[in-house]
Short mmCIF file of C-alpha atoms and ligand atoms in Angstrom, two decimals:
data_model
loop_
_atom_site.label_atom_id
_atom_site.label_comp_id
_atom_site.label_asym_id
_atom_site.label_seq_id
_atom_site.Cartn_x
_atom_site.Cartn_y
_atom_site.Cartn_z
CA MET A 1 -12.92 12.35 6.26
CA SER A 2 -13.76 10.91 9.72
CA ASP A 3 -11.58 11.44 12.97
CA THR A 4 -8.35 9.52 13.37
CA GLN A 5 -10.27 6.70 15.28
CA ASN A 6 -12.18 4.07 13.52
CA GLN A 7 -10.49 4.46 10.27
CA ILE A 8 -11.58 2.29 7.29
CA VAL A 9 -8.67 1.62 4.90
CA THR A 10 -8.63 -0.31 1.66
CA VAL A 11 -5.50 -2.12 0.67
CA GLY A 12 -5.11 -3.07 -2.95
CA VAL A 13 -2.27 -5.60 -3.74
CA THR A 14 -1.25 -6.09 -7.38
CA GLY A 15 1.00 -8.07 -9.33
CA ALA A 16 4.28 -6.00 -8.89
CA SER A 17 7.39 -7.28 -6.89
CA GLY A 18 7.05 -6.56 -3.32
CA ALA A 19 4.57 -8.73 -1.61
CA ILE A 20 6.44 -8.31 1.62
CA LEU A 21 5.40 -4.68 1.50
CA ALA A 22 1.83 -5.77 1.54
CA GLN A 23 2.39 -8.11 4.16
CA LYS A 24 3.87 -5.33 6.44
CA THR A 25 1.26 -2.99 5.64
CA LEU A 26 -1.50 -5.32 6.63
CA ALA A 27 0.38 -6.37 10.01
CA LEU A 28 0.70 -2.64 10.96
CA LEU A 29 -2.87 -1.86 10.17
CA GLU A 30 -3.99 -4.95 12.12
CA ALA A 31 -2.17 -3.83 15.04
CA ASP A 32 -3.17 -0.23 15.01
CA ALA A 33 -5.77 0.64 17.36
CA ARG A 34 -6.96 3.65 15.35
CA VAL A 35 -7.79 1.18 12.45
CA ALA A 36 -11.25 -0.44 12.58
CA ARG A 37 -11.61 -2.14 9.36
CA VAL A 38 -9.24 -3.11 6.41
CA HIS A 39 -10.80 -4.06 3.08
CA LEU A 40 -8.23 -6.20 1.41
CA VAL A 41 -8.50 -6.64 -2.49
CA VAL A 42 -5.86 -8.74 -4.33
CA THR A 43 -5.63 -8.93 -8.03
CA GLU A 44 -5.08 -12.39 -9.53
CA ALA A 45 -1.44 -11.47 -10.45
CA GLY A 46 -1.17 -9.92 -6.91
CA GLN A 47 -2.08 -13.46 -5.50
CA ARG A 48 0.64 -15.11 -7.92
CA LEU A 49 3.21 -12.55 -6.20
CA PHE A 50 2.02 -13.84 -2.69
CA ALA A 51 2.83 -17.29 -3.77
CA GLU A 52 6.08 -16.50 -5.85
CA GLU A 53 7.55 -14.31 -3.17
CA LEU A 54 6.28 -15.34 0.16
CA GLY A 55 5.01 -18.99 -0.46
CA ILE A 56 1.30 -17.97 0.53
CA THR A 57 -1.32 -19.56 -1.42
CA SER A 58 -4.94 -19.62 -0.30
CA GLY A 59 -7.47 -21.69 -1.84
CA ASP A 60 -10.07 -20.09 0.48
CA ALA A 61 -9.82 -16.28 0.16
CA LYS A 62 -11.14 -15.66 3.49
CA GLN A 63 -8.02 -17.44 5.06
CA LEU A 64 -5.60 -15.11 3.09
CA PRO A 65 -5.34 -12.45 5.84
CA SER A 66 -4.41 -14.94 8.73
CA ARG A 67 -1.95 -16.60 6.31
CA VAL A 68 -0.25 -13.47 5.35
CA LEU A 69 -0.30 -12.32 9.06
CA GLY A 70 0.67 -15.78 10.51
CA HIS A 71 -1.98 -15.37 13.08
CA PRO A 72 -5.91 -14.81 13.02
CA ALA A 73 -6.69 -11.55 11.29
CA GLY A 74 -9.51 -9.56 13.37
CA LYS A 75 -10.20 -6.59 11.17
CA ILE A 76 -9.08 -7.54 7.67
CA ASP A 77 -11.80 -8.79 5.25
CA VAL A 78 -11.10 -9.98 1.69
CA LEU A 79 -13.21 -8.56 -1.04
CA PRO A 80 -13.07 -10.41 -4.55
CA ASN A 81 -11.41 -8.26 -7.31
CA LYS A 82 -13.98 -9.02 -9.78
CA ASP A 83 -16.78 -7.68 -7.50
CA VAL A 84 -17.17 -4.21 -8.88
CA GLY A 85 -20.32 -3.96 -6.85
CA ALA A 86 -18.76 -4.33 -3.39
CA SER A 87 -19.16 -1.65 -0.69
CA ILE A 88 -15.80 0.07 -1.66
CA ALA A 89 -16.86 0.52 -5.31
CA SER A 90 -19.22 3.24 -4.07
CA GLY A 91 -18.46 6.75 -2.86
CA SER A 92 -21.39 6.30 -0.48
CA TYR A 93 -19.38 4.03 1.56
CA ALA A 94 -16.77 5.96 3.59
CA VAL A 95 -13.40 4.69 3.19
CA ASP A 96 -10.84 7.01 4.77
CA ALA A 97 -7.78 6.05 2.72
CA MET A 98 -6.69 3.50 0.25
CA VAL A 99 -3.28 2.16 -0.40
CA VAL A 100 -2.02 0.09 -3.59
CA ILE A 101 0.96 -1.68 -2.35
CA PRO A 102 2.66 -2.81 -4.39
CA CYS A 103 1.17 -1.19 -7.43
CA SER A 104 2.00 -2.72 -10.91
CA MET A 105 2.28 -0.53 -13.89
CA GLY A 106 -0.86 -2.25 -15.36
CA THR A 107 -3.01 -1.15 -12.41
CA LEU A 108 -1.39 2.31 -12.47
CA GLY A 109 -2.29 2.66 -16.03
CA ALA A 110 -5.91 1.56 -15.29
CA ILE A 111 -6.18 4.21 -12.27
CA ALA A 112 -4.60 7.08 -14.26
CA ASN A 113 -7.06 6.53 -17.17
CA GLY A 114 -10.11 5.93 -15.18
CA ILE A 115 -10.52 2.36 -16.48
CA SER A 116 -12.45 0.78 -13.60
CA ASP A 117 -12.85 -2.75 -14.66
CA ASP A 118 -11.67 -4.36 -11.40
CA LEU A 119 -12.42 -3.82 -7.75
CA VAL A 120 -8.77 -2.52 -7.18
CA ALA A 121 -9.02 0.14 -10.03
CA ARG A 122 -12.64 0.93 -9.26
CA SER A 123 -12.18 1.65 -5.66
CA ALA A 124 -9.00 3.89 -6.37
CA ASP A 125 -11.09 5.66 -8.98
CA VAL A 126 -13.79 6.40 -6.13
CA MET A 127 -11.00 7.67 -3.86
CA LEU A 128 -9.97 10.19 -6.45
CA LYS A 129 -13.59 11.27 -7.33
CA GLU A 130 -14.23 11.80 -3.55
CA ASN A 131 -11.14 13.67 -2.92
CA ARG A 132 -9.99 10.95 -0.45
CA LYS A 133 -6.49 9.80 0.09
CA LEU A 134 -5.03 7.38 -2.30
CA VAL A 135 -1.21 6.21 -2.21
CA LEU A 136 0.12 4.47 -5.07
CA CYS A 137 3.16 2.32 -4.29
CA VAL A 138 4.26 1.79 -7.82
CA ARG A 139 7.10 -0.56 -8.61
CA ASP A 140 9.03 -1.39 -11.67
CA SER A 141 12.55 -0.49 -12.92
CA PRO A 142 13.33 1.26 -15.10
CA PHE A 143 10.10 3.29 -15.90
CA ASN A 144 9.09 3.88 -19.55
CA ARG A 145 7.64 6.93 -20.84
CA VAL A 146 4.04 5.56 -20.50
CA HIS A 147 4.58 4.62 -16.92
CA LEU A 148 5.92 8.12 -16.00
CA GLY A 149 3.04 9.64 -18.04
CA ASN A 150 0.63 7.68 -16.04
CA MET A 151 2.18 8.59 -12.82
CA LEU A 152 1.90 12.21 -13.57
CA SER A 153 -1.74 11.88 -14.51
CA ALA A 154 -2.58 9.84 -11.35
CA GLN A 155 -0.81 12.45 -9.39
CA GLN A 156 -2.57 15.43 -11.06
CA ALA A 157 -5.97 13.65 -10.24
CA GLY A 158 -5.04 13.52 -6.63
CA ALA A 159 -2.98 10.43 -5.97
CA VAL A 160 0.17 10.32 -3.93
CA ILE A 161 2.82 8.49 -6.10
CA MET A 162 5.24 6.78 -3.56
CA PRO A 163 7.56 4.59 -5.65
CA VAL A 164 8.98 1.61 -3.76
CA VAL A 165 12.37 3.25 -3.20
CA PRO A 166 13.96 2.44 0.19
CA ALA A 167 15.86 4.87 2.37
CA PHE A 168 19.27 4.18 3.96
CA TYR A 169 19.64 7.07 6.26
CA HIS A 170 18.26 5.08 9.18
CA HIS A 171 21.21 2.42 8.77
CA PRO A 172 18.98 -0.58 7.78
CA LYS A 173 20.53 -3.78 8.93
CA THR A 174 17.88 -6.16 7.67
CA ILE A 175 15.38 -6.34 4.75
CA ASP A 176 12.75 -5.91 7.47
CA ASP A 177 14.35 -2.63 8.62
CA LEU A 178 14.00 -1.37 4.93
CA VAL A 179 10.47 -2.52 4.58
CA THR A 180 9.33 -1.03 7.97
CA GLN A 181 10.62 2.31 7.12
CA TYR A 182 9.09 2.46 3.73
CA VAL A 183 5.54 1.04 4.90
CA CYS A 184 5.66 3.57 7.99
CA ARG A 185 6.32 6.45 5.44
CA VAL A 186 3.34 5.06 3.35
CA LEU A 187 1.18 4.94 6.51
CA GLY A 188 2.17 8.46 7.54
CA GLN A 189 0.76 9.60 4.24
CA ILE A 190 -2.79 8.24 5.19
CA GLY A 191 -2.66 10.01 8.67
CA LEU A 192 -1.51 6.98 10.54
CA ALA A 193 1.93 7.79 11.63
CA GLN A 194 3.72 5.00 13.20
CA ASP A 195 5.93 4.97 16.30
CA LYS A 196 8.26 2.43 14.75
CA MET A 197 9.14 5.08 11.97
CA TYR A 198 12.69 6.52 12.12
CA ARG A 199 12.74 10.37 11.92
CA TRP A 200 15.65 12.16 10.55
CA MET A 201 16.84 14.94 13.06
CA GLY A 202 19.73 16.11 11.25
CA THR A 203 23.22 15.19 11.34
CA PRO A 204 24.47 14.75 15.04
CA ALA A 205 27.02 17.70 16.16
CA ALA A 206 29.75 15.10 16.79
CA LYS A 207 29.58 13.56 13.30
CA LYS A 208 29.51 17.13 11.91
CA ALA A 209 32.66 17.90 13.85
CA GLU A 210 34.52 14.91 12.47
CA ALA A 211 33.65 15.76 8.94
C1 FMN B 1 7.22 -12.54 -10.55
C2 FMN B 1 6.52 -11.35 -11.27
C3 FMN B 1 7.06 -10.08 -10.96
C4 FMN B 1 6.54 -8.92 -11.47
N1 FMN B 1 6.95 -7.67 -11.02
C5 FMN B 1 6.41 -6.73 -11.59
C6 FMN B 1 6.75 -5.37 -11.26
O1 FMN B 1 7.58 -5.18 -10.41
N2 FMN B 1 6.04 -4.27 -11.76
C7 FMN B 1 5.09 -4.45 -12.48
O2 FMN B 1 4.45 -3.47 -13.03
N3 FMN B 1 4.76 -5.75 -13.17
C8 FMN B 1 5.39 -6.70 -12.80
N4 FMN B 1 4.95 -7.92 -13.08
C9 FMN B 1 3.89 -8.09 -14.08
C10 FMN B 1 2.44 -7.82 -13.66
O3 FMN B 1 2.23 -8.85 -12.65
C11 FMN B 1 1.48 -7.83 -14.82
O4 FMN B 1 1.69 -6.80 -15.65
C12 FMN B 1 -0.06 -8.03 -14.43
O5 FMN B 1 -0.81 -8.18 -15.62
C13 FMN B 1 -0.48 -6.88 -13.57
O6 FMN B 1 -1.67 -7.11 -13.20
P1 FMN B 1 -2.54 -6.48 -11.99
O7 FMN B 1 -2.27 -4.91 -12.16
O8 FMN B 1 -3.95 -6.81 -12.24
O9 FMN B 1 -1.99 -6.89 -10.77
C14 FMN B 1 5.37 -9.21 -12.46
C15 FMN B 1 4.96 -10.37 -12.76
C16 FMN B 1 5.50 -11.55 -12.12
C17 FMN B 1 5.10 -12.88 -12.55
#
């Protein structure tokens, strides 16, 4: 693992609901001076979710980051999900951390069972074999027994399972408040703590007295 400067991060986006989470993740990484490069891989279903939920389509994959951010992207490059020979498919290429956000039950199953037949699953597999940080932002509801078993397998192999479950203790007023807090917690997991993150400091004394 390199120092906290010049971080190289892989972001996998799959076909689970929550494209807005991927959008926020990419925006925070793009703005983060500690991050040198972001490799973005989007599954076919992930592209469909960008279109369904955010109205973002991109014929030219290279344009996807700027379309997602709403302004030119300086450090995000898109790798085709079919390219299992890309840099990030090898442990010899030094990726510091990988986040799959949102992570579908299909991709969770592939990662949990070592089925590396696309670039998202292969690069996640590499993160696990190289003992590097992998965060899976799984999303579905309810979970069935297979999903839960796969989460346990992936966690036991070294992944952090971070279900898309929002917090409310920071009194969110907007969807952006919910999304930002969740994504900040995810980035905290890969050593990129964010100033925007709300930190619970205990119940204030005045409120305790009222209770
Ligand atoms: C609008 C829409 C929403 C979906 N939401 C979810 C979801 O929240 N969780 C999930 O596991 N799959 C969801 N799916 C199904 C996955 O996209 C599907 O299983 C797909 O094969 C996953 O492929 P991927 O893992 O390669 O992205 C959704 C599909 C669509 C079209």
